[in-house]
Amino acid sequence: MNPYVGPVRTCVGCRQRAAKSELLRVVVGPGSDGRPAVVPDPASTAPGRGAHLHPTVECYELAVRRRAFSRALRVKEGLPAVPVGEHLTTRATDQ
């Protein structure tokens, strides 16, 4: 029996499964300098391949350390994930 309601995804940081609604979707998009970067997609509407992450700084740091974003998003080069980190720290200070 599935204890989750709705679709289930795996966090690229901690590798734990969770309901899709509890995770932040990230995609490859334009960074602040216009170059490709890993960017947050809180509405889950951006086109293309996405990866999911618990919206915590701990899971973000694990994903960066493990280089999980490039692997999950299937890009060859390491992309900066600074926009995701900024999104999470801004979100944490708002609460």
Short mmCIF file of C-alpha atoms in Angstrom, two decimals:
data_model
loop_
_atom_site.label_atom_id
_atom_site.label_comp_id
_atom_site.label_asym_id
_atom_site.label_seq_id
_atom_site.Cartn_x
_atom_site.Cartn_y
_atom_site.Cartn_z
CA MET A 1 0.00 0.00 0.00
CA ASN A 2 1.31 3.41 -0.99
CA PRO A 3 1.46 5.76 2.05
CA TYR A 4 1.69 8.84 -0.21
CA VAL A 5 -1.17 10.75 -1.77
CA GLY A 6 -0.60 11.41 -5.45
CA PRO A 7 2.62 11.02 -7.46
CA VAL A 8 5.84 10.10 -5.65
CA ARG A 9 9.30 11.45 -6.54
CA THR A 10 12.80 10.97 -5.11
CA CYS A 11 14.77 13.89 -3.69
CA VAL A 12 18.10 14.24 -5.55
CA GLY A 13 19.73 15.43 -2.31
CA CYS A 14 18.83 12.89 0.37
CA ARG A 15 17.48 10.21 -2.00
CA GLN A 16 14.29 9.78 0.06
CA ARG A 17 10.94 9.31 -1.61
CA ALA A 18 8.22 11.86 -0.94
CA ALA A 19 4.97 13.09 -2.41
CA LYS A 20 5.58 15.32 -5.41
CA SER A 21 3.66 18.12 -3.69
CA GLU A 22 6.25 18.19 -0.85
CA LEU A 23 9.23 18.65 -3.20
CA LEU A 24 10.60 21.58 -5.18
CA ARG A 25 11.03 20.93 -8.90
CA VAL A 26 14.21 22.28 -10.50
CA VAL A 27 15.01 22.56 -14.21
CA VAL A 28 17.73 23.88 -16.49
CA GLY A 29 16.94 27.49 -17.33
CA PRO A 30 18.58 30.87 -17.70
CA GLY A 31 20.53 32.05 -14.67
CA SER A 32 20.87 35.67 -13.60
CA ASP A 33 23.69 36.14 -16.13
CA GLY A 34 21.67 34.57 -18.97
CA ARG A 35 23.75 31.37 -19.03
CA PRO A 36 22.20 27.95 -18.36
CA ALA A 37 21.81 27.14 -14.66
CA VAL A 38 19.72 24.98 -12.37
CA VAL A 39 16.69 27.12 -11.50
CA PRO A 40 13.70 26.49 -9.21
CA ASP A 41 10.32 25.72 -10.75
CA PRO A 42 7.93 26.04 -7.79
CA ALA A 43 4.85 25.99 -10.03
CA SER A 44 6.10 22.82 -11.80
CA THR A 45 5.13 24.26 -15.17
CA ALA A 46 8.48 24.80 -16.90
CA PRO A 47 9.03 22.64 -19.96
CA GLY A 48 11.72 19.99 -20.09
CA ARG A 49 13.27 17.50 -17.77
CA GLY A 50 13.02 18.26 -14.09
CA ALA A 51 14.47 16.96 -10.85
CA HIS A 52 12.94 17.14 -7.39
CA LEU A 53 14.41 18.32 -4.12
CA HIS A 54 13.14 18.75 -0.57
CA PRO A 55 12.91 22.54 -0.10
CA THR A 56 15.61 22.57 2.58
CA VAL A 57 19.15 23.93 2.57
CA GLU A 58 20.42 20.54 3.82
CA CYS A 59 19.08 18.63 0.81
CA TYR A 60 20.31 21.38 -1.53
CA GLU A 61 23.84 21.14 -0.09
CA LEU A 62 23.79 17.33 -0.38
CA ALA A 63 22.71 17.57 -4.03
CA VAL A 64 25.49 20.08 -4.80
CA ARG A 65 28.12 17.98 -3.02
CA ARG A 66 27.01 14.81 -4.83
CA ARG A 67 26.74 16.63 -8.20
CA ALA A 68 23.22 15.26 -8.41
CA PHE A 69 21.68 18.09 -10.44
CA SER A 70 23.69 17.48 -13.60
CA ARG A 71 23.12 13.74 -13.35
CA ALA A 72 19.36 14.03 -12.74
CA LEU A 73 18.88 16.69 -15.41
CA ARG A 74 21.10 14.77 -17.85
CA VAL A 75 23.51 17.54 -18.71
CA LYS A 76 27.18 16.84 -19.34
CA GLU A 77 28.73 19.89 -17.74
CA GLY A 78 28.25 21.01 -14.16
CA LEU A 79 25.72 23.81 -14.05
CA PRO A 80 25.64 26.45 -11.32
CA ALA A 81 22.81 25.83 -8.86
CA VAL A 82 23.04 29.22 -7.16
CA PRO A 83 19.47 30.28 -8.14
CA VAL A 84 18.07 27.27 -6.25
CA GLY A 85 20.15 28.09 -3.17
CA GLU A 86 19.00 31.70 -3.28
CA HIS A 87 15.38 30.58 -3.63
CA LEU A 88 15.69 28.30 -0.59
CA THR A 89 17.43 30.87 1.63
CA THR A 90 14.91 33.55 0.66
CA ARG A 91 12.09 31.13 1.39
CA ALA A 92 13.59 30.24 4.79
CA THR A 93 13.90 33.88 5.85
CA ASP A 94 10.30 34.59 4.79
CA GLN A 95 8.92 31.98 7.19
#
